[in-house]
XYZ file of C-alpha atoms in Angstrom:
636
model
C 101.138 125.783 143.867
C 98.105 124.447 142.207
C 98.718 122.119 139.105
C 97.121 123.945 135.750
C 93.956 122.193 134.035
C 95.016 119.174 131.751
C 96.550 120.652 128.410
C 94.637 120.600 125.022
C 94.309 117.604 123.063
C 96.023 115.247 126.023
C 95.552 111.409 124.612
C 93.191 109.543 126.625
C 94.879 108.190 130.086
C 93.824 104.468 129.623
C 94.704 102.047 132.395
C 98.094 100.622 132.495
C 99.583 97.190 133.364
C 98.658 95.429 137.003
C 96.241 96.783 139.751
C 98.783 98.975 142.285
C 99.711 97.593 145.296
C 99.521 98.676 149.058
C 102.965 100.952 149.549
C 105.116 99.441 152.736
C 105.882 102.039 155.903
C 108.021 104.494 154.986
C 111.174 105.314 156.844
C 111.389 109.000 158.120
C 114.421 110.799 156.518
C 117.526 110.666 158.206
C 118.610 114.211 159.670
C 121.448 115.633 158.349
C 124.396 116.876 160.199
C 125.260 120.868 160.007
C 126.841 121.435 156.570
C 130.438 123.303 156.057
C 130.592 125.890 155.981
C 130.090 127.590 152.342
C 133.100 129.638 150.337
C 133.471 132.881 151.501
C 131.122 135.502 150.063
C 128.790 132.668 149.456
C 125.089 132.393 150.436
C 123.692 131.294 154.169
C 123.544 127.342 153.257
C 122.613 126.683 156.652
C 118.860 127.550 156.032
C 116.778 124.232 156.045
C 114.710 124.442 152.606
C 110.728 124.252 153.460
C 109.196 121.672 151.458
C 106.959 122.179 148.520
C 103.430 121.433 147.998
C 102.238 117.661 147.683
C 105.773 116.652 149.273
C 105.430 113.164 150.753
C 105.038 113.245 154.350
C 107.294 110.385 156.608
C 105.548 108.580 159.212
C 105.653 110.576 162.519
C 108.525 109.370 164.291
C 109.041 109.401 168.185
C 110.898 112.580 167.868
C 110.407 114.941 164.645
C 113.734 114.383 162.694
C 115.390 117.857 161.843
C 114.675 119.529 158.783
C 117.189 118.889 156.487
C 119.577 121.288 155.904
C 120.929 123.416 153.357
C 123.973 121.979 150.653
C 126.959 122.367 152.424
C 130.776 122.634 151.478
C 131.375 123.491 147.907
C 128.410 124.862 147.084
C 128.124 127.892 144.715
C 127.399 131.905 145.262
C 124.158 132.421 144.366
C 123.855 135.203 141.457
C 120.079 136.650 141.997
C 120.997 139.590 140.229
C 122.106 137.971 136.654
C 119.294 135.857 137.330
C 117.120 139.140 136.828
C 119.297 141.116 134.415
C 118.807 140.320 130.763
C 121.239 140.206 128.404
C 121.948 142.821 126.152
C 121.635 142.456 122.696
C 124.271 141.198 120.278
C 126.250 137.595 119.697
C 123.121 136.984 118.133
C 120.555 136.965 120.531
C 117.118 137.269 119.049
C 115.244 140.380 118.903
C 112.162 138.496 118.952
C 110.341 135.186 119.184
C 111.115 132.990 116.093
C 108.338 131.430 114.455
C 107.271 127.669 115.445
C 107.711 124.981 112.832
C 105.401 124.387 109.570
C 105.565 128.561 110.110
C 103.128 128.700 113.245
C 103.195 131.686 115.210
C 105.242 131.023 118.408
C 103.061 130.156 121.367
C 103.092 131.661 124.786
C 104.417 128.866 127.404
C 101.866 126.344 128.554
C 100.471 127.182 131.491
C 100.038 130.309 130.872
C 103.853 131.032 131.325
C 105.691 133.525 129.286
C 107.719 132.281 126.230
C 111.275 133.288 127.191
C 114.333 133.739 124.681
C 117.101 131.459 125.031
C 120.790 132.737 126.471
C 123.449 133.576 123.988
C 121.876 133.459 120.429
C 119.306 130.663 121.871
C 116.426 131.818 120.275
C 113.152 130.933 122.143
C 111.576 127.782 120.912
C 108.364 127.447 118.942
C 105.273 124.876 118.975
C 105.272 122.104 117.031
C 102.699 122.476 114.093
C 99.919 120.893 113.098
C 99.327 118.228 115.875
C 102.934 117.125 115.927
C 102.976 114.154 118.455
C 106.139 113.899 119.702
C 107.010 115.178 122.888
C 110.608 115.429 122.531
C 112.659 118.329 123.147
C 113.569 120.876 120.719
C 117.188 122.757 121.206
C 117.896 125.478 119.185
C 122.248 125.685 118.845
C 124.028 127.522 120.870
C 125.692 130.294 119.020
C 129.526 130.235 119.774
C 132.036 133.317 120.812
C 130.282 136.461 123.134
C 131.894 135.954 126.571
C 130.159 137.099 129.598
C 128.354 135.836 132.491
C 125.410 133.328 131.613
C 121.619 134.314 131.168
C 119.891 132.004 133.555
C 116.467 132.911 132.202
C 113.251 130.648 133.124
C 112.557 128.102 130.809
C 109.543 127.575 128.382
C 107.047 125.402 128.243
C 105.465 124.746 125.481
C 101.710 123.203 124.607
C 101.390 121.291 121.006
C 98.657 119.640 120.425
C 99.427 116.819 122.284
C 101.465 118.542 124.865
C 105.045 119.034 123.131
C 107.561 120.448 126.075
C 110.788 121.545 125.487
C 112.794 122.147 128.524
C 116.063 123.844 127.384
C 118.634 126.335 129.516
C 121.189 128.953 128.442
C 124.383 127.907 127.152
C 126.886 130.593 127.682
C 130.097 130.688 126.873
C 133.378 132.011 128.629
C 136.538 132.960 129.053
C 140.113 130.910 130.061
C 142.553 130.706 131.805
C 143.812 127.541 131.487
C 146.406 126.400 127.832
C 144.948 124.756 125.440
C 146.509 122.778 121.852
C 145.929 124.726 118.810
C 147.074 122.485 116.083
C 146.116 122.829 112.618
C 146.560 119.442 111.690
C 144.097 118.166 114.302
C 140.987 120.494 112.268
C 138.664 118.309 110.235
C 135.834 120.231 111.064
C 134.085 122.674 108.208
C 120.069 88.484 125.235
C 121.399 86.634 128.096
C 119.360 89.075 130.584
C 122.581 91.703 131.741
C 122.159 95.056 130.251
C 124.788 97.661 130.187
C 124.301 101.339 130.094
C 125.272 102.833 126.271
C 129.088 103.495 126.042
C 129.385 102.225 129.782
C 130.531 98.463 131.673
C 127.602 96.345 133.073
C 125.655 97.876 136.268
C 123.853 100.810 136.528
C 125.448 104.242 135.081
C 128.396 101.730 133.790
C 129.945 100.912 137.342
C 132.209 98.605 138.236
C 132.890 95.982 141.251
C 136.601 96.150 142.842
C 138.858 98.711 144.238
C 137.916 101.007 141.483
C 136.641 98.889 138.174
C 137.623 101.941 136.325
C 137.818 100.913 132.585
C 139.136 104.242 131.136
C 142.882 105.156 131.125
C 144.522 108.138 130.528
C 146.615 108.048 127.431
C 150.497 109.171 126.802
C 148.990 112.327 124.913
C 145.748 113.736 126.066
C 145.453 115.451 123.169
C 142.486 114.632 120.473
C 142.135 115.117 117.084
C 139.002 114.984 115.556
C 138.087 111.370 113.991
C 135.029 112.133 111.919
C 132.179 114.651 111.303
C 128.742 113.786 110.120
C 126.825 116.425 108.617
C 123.252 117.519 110.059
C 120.834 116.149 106.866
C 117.884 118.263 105.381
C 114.691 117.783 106.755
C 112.212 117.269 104.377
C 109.315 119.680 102.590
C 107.321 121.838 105.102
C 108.810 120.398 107.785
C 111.157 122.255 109.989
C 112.394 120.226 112.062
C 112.603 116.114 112.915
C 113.984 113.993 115.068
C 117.552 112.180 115.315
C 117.341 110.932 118.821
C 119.426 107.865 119.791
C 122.650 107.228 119.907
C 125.235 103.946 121.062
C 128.285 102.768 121.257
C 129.761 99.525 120.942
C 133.441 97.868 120.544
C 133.825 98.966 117.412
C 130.506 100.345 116.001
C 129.392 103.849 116.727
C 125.675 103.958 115.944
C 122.997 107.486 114.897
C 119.555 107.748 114.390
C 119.403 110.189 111.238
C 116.386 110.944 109.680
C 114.225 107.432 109.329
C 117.564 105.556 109.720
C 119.821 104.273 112.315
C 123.576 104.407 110.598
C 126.834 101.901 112.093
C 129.651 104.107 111.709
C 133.096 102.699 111.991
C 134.174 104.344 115.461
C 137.639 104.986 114.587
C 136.952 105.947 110.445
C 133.491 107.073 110.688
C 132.914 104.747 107.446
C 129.441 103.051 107.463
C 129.320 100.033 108.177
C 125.534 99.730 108.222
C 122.367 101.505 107.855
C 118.885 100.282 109.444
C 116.054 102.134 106.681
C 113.049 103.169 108.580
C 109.683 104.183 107.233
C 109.629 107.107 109.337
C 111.823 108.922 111.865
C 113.133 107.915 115.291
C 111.262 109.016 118.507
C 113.173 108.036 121.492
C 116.464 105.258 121.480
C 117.443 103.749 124.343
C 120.315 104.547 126.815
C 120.355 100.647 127.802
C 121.988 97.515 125.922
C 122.195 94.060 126.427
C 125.625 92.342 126.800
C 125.276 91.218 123.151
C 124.872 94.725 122.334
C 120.520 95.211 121.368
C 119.026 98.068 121.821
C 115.352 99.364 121.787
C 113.909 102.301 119.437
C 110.506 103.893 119.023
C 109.924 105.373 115.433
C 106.978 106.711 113.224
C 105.366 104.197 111.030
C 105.738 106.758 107.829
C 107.381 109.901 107.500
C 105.163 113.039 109.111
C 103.675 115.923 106.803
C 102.016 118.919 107.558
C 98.390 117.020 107.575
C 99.601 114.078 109.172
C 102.632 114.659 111.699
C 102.251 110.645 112.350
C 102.696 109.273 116.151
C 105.472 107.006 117.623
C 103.815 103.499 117.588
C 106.621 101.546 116.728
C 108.639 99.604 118.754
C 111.927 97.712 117.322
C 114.981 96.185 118.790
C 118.534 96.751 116.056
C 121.218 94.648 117.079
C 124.342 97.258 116.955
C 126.892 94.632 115.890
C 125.380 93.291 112.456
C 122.751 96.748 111.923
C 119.971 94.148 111.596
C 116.163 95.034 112.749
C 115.456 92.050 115.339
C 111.645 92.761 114.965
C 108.919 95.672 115.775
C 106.114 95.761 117.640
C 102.851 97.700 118.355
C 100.540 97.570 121.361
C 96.964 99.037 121.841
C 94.871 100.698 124.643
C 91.503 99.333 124.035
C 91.191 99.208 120.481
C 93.723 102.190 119.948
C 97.122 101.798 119.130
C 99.570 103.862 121.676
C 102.015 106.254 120.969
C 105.053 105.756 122.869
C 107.068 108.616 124.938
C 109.447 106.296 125.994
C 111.738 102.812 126.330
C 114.240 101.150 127.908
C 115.924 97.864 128.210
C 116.253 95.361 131.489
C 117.041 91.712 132.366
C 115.959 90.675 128.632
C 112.932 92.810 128.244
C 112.182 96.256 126.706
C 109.518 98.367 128.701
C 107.533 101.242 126.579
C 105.446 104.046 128.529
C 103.878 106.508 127.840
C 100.126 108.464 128.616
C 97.473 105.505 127.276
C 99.935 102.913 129.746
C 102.671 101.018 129.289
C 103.953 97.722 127.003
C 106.500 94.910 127.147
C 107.807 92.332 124.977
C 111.127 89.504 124.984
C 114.348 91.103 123.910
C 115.160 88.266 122.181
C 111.390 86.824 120.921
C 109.289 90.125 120.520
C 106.883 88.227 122.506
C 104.380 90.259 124.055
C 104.258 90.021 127.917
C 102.482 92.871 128.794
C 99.685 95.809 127.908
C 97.486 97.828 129.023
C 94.506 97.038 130.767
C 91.075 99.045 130.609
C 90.071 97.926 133.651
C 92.642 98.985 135.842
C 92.467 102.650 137.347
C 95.792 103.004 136.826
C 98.636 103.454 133.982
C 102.555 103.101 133.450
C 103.493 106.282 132.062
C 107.412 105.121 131.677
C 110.058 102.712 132.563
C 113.520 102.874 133.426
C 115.977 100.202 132.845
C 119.168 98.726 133.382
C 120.420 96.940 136.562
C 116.395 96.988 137.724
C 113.689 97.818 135.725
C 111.469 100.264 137.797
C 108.290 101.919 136.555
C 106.742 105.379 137.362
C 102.930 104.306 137.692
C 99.907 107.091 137.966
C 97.293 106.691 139.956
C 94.441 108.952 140.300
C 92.764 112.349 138.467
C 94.915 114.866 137.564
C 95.509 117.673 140.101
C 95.341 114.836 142.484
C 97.716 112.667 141.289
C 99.600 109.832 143.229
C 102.863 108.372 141.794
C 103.756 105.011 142.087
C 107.427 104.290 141.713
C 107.428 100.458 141.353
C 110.368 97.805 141.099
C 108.892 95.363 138.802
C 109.925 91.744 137.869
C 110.449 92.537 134.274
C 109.417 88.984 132.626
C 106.060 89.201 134.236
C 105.863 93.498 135.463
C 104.344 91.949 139.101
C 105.312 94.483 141.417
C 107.825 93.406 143.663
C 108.377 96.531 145.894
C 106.767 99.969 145.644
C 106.977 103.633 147.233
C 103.801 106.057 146.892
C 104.937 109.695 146.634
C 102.521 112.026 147.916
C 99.238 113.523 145.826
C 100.485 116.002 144.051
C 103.676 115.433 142.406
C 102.468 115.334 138.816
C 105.435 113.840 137.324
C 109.091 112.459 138.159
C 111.764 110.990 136.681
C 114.109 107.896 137.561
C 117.380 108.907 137.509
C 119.461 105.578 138.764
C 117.689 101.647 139.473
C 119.978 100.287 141.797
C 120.317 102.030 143.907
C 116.966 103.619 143.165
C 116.629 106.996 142.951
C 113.796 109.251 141.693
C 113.805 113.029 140.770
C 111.089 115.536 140.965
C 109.619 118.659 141.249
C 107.539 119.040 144.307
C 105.023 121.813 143.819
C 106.546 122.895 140.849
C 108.926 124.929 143.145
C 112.340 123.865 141.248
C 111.357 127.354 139.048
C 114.558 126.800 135.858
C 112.436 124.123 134.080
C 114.633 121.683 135.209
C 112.094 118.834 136.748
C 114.063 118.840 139.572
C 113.454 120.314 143.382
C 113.997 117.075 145.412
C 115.442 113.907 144.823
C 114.030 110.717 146.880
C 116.835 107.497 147.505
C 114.602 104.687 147.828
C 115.502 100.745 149.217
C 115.007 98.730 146.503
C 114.105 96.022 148.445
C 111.845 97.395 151.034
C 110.370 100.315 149.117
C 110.763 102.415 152.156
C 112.604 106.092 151.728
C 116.268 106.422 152.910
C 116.375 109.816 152.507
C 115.258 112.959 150.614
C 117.625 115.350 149.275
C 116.794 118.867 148.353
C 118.519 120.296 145.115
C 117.140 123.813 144.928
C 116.897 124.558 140.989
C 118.570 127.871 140.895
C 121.825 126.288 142.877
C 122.408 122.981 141.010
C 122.778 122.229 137.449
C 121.131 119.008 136.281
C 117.842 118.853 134.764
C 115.131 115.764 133.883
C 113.052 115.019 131.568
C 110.252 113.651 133.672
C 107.428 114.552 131.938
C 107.901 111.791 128.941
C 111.318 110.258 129.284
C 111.374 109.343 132.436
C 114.950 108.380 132.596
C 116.173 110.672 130.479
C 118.658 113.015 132.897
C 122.036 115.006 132.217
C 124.612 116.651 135.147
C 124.405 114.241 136.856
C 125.812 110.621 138.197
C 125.014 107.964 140.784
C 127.800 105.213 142.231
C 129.069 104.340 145.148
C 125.674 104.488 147.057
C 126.065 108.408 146.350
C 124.809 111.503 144.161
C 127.429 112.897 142.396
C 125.471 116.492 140.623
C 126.666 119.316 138.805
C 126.043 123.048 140.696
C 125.210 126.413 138.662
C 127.652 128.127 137.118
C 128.623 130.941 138.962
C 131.714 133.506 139.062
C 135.001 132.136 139.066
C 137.715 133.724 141.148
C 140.478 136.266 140.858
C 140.073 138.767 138.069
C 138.130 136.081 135.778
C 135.071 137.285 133.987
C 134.145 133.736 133.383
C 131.518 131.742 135.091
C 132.542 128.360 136.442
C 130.931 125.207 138.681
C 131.756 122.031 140.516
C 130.953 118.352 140.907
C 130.052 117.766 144.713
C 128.381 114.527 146.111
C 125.581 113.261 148.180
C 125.647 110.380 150.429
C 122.263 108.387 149.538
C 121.849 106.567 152.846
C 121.839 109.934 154.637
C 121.095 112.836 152.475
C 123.881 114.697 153.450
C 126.801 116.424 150.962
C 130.301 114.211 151.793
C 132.333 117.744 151.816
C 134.039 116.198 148.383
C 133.867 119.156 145.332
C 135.517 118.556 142.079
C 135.982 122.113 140.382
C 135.697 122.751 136.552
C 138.403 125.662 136.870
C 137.659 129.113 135.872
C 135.971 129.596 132.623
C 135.124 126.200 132.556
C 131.824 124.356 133.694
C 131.896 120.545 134.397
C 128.857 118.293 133.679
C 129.089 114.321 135.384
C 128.401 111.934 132.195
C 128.545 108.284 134.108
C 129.852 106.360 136.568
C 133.197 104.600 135.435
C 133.950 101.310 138.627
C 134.143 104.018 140.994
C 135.095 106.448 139.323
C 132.247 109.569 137.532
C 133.725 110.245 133.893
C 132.577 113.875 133.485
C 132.837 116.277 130.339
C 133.784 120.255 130.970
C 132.495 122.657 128.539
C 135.246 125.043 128.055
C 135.904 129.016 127.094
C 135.270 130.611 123.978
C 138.850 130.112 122.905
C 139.640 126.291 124.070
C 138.460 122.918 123.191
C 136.558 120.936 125.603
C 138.055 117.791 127.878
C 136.594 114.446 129.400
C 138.030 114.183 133.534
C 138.038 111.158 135.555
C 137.490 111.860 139.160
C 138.150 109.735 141.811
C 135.136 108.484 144.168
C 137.354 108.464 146.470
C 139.824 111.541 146.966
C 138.521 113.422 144.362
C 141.260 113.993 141.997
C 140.713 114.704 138.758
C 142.542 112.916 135.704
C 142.478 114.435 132.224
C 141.736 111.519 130.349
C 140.892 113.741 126.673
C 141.550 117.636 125.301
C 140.193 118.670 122.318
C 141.645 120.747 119.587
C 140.954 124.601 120.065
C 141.123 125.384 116.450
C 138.184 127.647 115.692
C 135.664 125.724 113.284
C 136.219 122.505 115.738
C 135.328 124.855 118.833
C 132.154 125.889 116.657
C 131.095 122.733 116.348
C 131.120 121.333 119.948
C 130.055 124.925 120.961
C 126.778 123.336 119.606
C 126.483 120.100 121.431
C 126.158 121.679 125.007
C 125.475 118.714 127.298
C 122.219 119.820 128.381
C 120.738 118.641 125.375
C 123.258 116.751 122.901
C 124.058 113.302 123.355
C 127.675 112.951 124.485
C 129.035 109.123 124.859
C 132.629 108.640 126.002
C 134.357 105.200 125.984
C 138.051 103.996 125.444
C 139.351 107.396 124.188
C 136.898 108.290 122.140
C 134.173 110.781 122.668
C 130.825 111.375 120.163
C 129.311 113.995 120.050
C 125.705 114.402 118.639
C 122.555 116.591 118.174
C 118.644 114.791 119.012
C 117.222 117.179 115.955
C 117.787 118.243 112.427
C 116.019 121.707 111.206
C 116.155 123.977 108.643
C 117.025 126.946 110.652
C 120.261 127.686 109.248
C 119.308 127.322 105.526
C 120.001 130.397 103.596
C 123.226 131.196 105.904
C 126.895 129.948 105.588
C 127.184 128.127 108.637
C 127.230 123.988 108.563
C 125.251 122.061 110.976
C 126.507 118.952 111.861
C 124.596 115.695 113.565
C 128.330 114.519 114.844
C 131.413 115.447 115.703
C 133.954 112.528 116.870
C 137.343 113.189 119.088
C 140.099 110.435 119.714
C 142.878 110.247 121.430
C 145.879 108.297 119.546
């Protein structure tokens, strides 16, 4: 499929940070074995996918490895028909397209796609007004109640004036089967160079070393209660809606971006402990923290207004512990000063990308150690962090684009090993560092507005590919951010040199009218599925949150009449362990209805479990129904 012509308005592409350097020989994928067979009734998963336009080619080996082959055991009936049915009206689906913020008219979908309307009272999402810079992603709440099988619609795209995409998918809700605790009394709801990922142990996605290195327990009682609420605030005049992006958790400190703050709530209480005042709203926080508990932010330098909707130039590291602003930072492109899409921490430095190149500076120092350069012909449009820090490079003009996906020391950014996708991949996403492992959409052929059609393991050390992995978007679940936060990625998990990834929903069995999905893995060395499957259970849909030692911590997002619960599952055998259940009182179910985990920021650690939204609007003033920014559970 041929890319579109660059959007409207696109900021200048200025050179980023170090010339690129030549890729080393790639390894040809590994074939995989024949698959399992799939449940019975299921599709033919024996089918090797064809590969997409601008899909990196492997070296020609001495014999043509087999095409890969189809997901195997575990993997869920395709539903073409509800993917073509539309739902009917009611449950508050929208009769039409809601108008954009600052009361533009909503826009078609860039690219000349159709703007479609959300699933389940998801109303379709309009443009950002007035030149609105930040390209962050724009959820409208899920309304709750209306069971049913789930509208899986095509998402929209949508151009700003500087290219503002929201990628957002249908969050239906279902019917149980399963018990869950309706009590009353439960309802409150009306650096030293390591990094750790946010509400996770050190290594990448929080894993462990051991037998297991699993931190969380189950308790005595599994059931929660609800520990605090924070309510959504108002946006301010002629602005409909703002970022709250960013949220961490420490020992005893949970920590939200509201508008132009970052508040310390006591994790237990939900007293403040601190508050961080900001001149203007927060862009993008990162997932990634050091040992001693910093963190990176980008924010506005003053609040936006219609005639000036302000752009994300400032960089800051908060140390979580004390709520203290360590310092902030600006770079420039030329003589321009950049707008940031994204940031991340690793080994004591915090990495900013975004379209004019990329920036880093000392965790601890805010010394500068790198910018953009004019005269390279290339540009660091992100980073991701953690155990590695890796950066997703561009190379080349647009429609014949070459992505470099670069391990970089990350005191100096020299390039220690590289892989070159092929031309044509416009964008991709890192979803793990060590192991590496990099998510796109080749050819644009994923088709659910996920960012995802393949995913590419990588050898850290060598550059060379292990293996690609095909993860066809209408049969699996998680979705990417590529586009601007490049390692910004939900439903999905990576430990134990494997893929652990969320399918579709699909229907569940006996005489349920629910929609359900599984967990099943993918061995990164190989490319093949293991054969392991972790099932939500009817009515219930599963989504992997992090790695826990060995162990993937996942949340499921239950029926219309039960609260939600946080699983361990084995690496191993696969069982499941309910570590958390949440109260299924109605007004709490209405509020986590809201946080589905495709957009909300969900952070689980040592029983508790936070709960929060990335945007405030206005769009329910003038009805009865309270928004919240968070909702916290604990177990006693």
């Amino acid at each position: 499929m041929t890319q579109p012509p660059p959007p409207p308005n696109q900021p200048p592409q200025q050179p980023g940070f170090g010339p690129p350097q030549d890729p080393s020989q790639q390894q040809p994928a590994q074939s995989p074995q024949q698959p399992p067979s799939a449940p019975a009734g299921g599709p033919d998963l024996n089918k090797a996918p064809e590969p997409g336009y601008g899909y990196p080619q492997a070296p020609q080996p001495s014999a043509p490895p087999a095409a890969p082959q189809g997901p195997g055991y575990g993997y869920p009936q395709q539903q073409q028909q509800q993917q073509q049915q539309q739902p009917a009206a009611g449950y508050g689906y929208p009769g039409q397209a809601q108008p954009g913020p600052y009361g533009q008219p909503q826009q078609p979908g860039a690219y000349g796609q159709p703007q479609q309307p959300g699933a389940y009272g998801q109303p379709g999402y309009g443009q950002p007004g007035y030149g609105y810079p930040q390209p962050a992603t724009m959820p409208m709440q899920p309304q709750p109640g209306g069971g049913g099988k789930k509208f899986n619609s095509q998402i929209a795209i949508i151009v700003s004036a500087v290219v503002a995409i929201a990628l957002i998918v249908g969050g239906g809700v279902w019917y149980a089967s399963s018990s869950g605790k309706d009590d009353d009394s439960k309802n409150t709801a009306g650096g030293d160079g390591k990094n750790k990922t946010n509400g996770g142990g050190g290594g990448e996605n929080g894993g462990g070393s051991g037998s297991s290195g699993a931190q969380e327990k189950a308790p005595a009682d599994t059931g929660s209660k609800v520990l605090f609420q924070v309510p959504a605030p108002k946006t301010p005049k002629d602005v409909t809606s703002i970022s709250t992006a960013g949220s961490w958790l420490t020992d005893t400190v949970y920590a939200k971006s509201g508008i132009a703050e970052v508040v310390g709530y006591d994790r237990a209480k939900g007293t403040k402990k601190w508050t961080i005042d900001l001149p203007g709203p927060v862009c993008e926080g990162s997932g990634r923290t050091t040992e001693d508990n910093k963190t990176a932010i980008i924010f506005k330098p003053d609040m936006p207004t219609k005639g000036d909707p302000q752009s994300c130039t400032q960089v800051a590291v908060i140390d979580l512990e004390t709520g203290k602003e360590v310092w902030t930072k600006t770079a420039q492109s030329g003589t321009m000063p950049i707008s940031f899409n994204n940031v991340t921490v690793s080994g004591g430095t915090v990495a900013a990308g975004s379209t004019s190149g990329g920036a880093a500076w000392d965790v601890a120092t805010g010394k500068q150690l790198w910018a953009p350069k004019t005269s390279d012909s290339c540009y660091d449009s992100g980073y991701a962090g953690g155990a590695k820090l890796v950066a997703v490079r561009k190379c080349g003009e647009y429609e014949a684009r070459q992505l470099h996906i670069q391990n970089i020391d990350p005191k100096t950014g020299k390039v220690i090993t590289e892989y070159k996708m092929d031309e044509g991949i416009e964008y991709a996403a890192v979803v793990s560092t060590d192991p590496l492992v990099v998510a796109a959409d080749v050819g644009d052929s994923a088709g659910d507005g996920s960012g995802i059609s393949d995913f590419f393991s990588v050898d850290n050390k060598t550059g060379k590919l292990r293996t690609r992995i095909s993860a066809p978007g209408e049969d699996f679940a998680a979705r990417c951010d590529a586009i601007y936060k490049i390692e910004k990625c939900s439903g999905l998990a990576v430990g134990n040199d494997r893929l652990y990834i969320a399918t579709e929903e699909h229907d569940g069995s006996g005489e349920s009218y629910g929609q359900t999905n599984e967990i099943v893995a993918f061995d990164l060395a190989t490319g093949k599925q293991t054969g392991q499957r972790a099932d939500a259970g009817d009515d219930y849909e599963i989504y992997p949150l992090r790695m826990d030692g060995n162990n993937v911590l996942a949340y499921k997002r239950p029926p219309y009449d039960k609260g939600g619960q946080i699983v361990s599952i084995d690496g191993g055998t696969f069982k499941q362990t309910t570590l958390m259940e949440n109260p299924a009182t109605e007004n709490v179910r209405d509020v986590e209805a809201r946080m589905s985990p495709d957009y909300a920021e969900i952070l689980f650690s040592k029983g508790g479990l936070y709960m929060s939204s990335v945007y405030a609007s206005d769009f329910s003033a003038g009805t009865d129904r309270k928004e919240y920014l968070v909702i916290a559970f604990g177990t006693s």
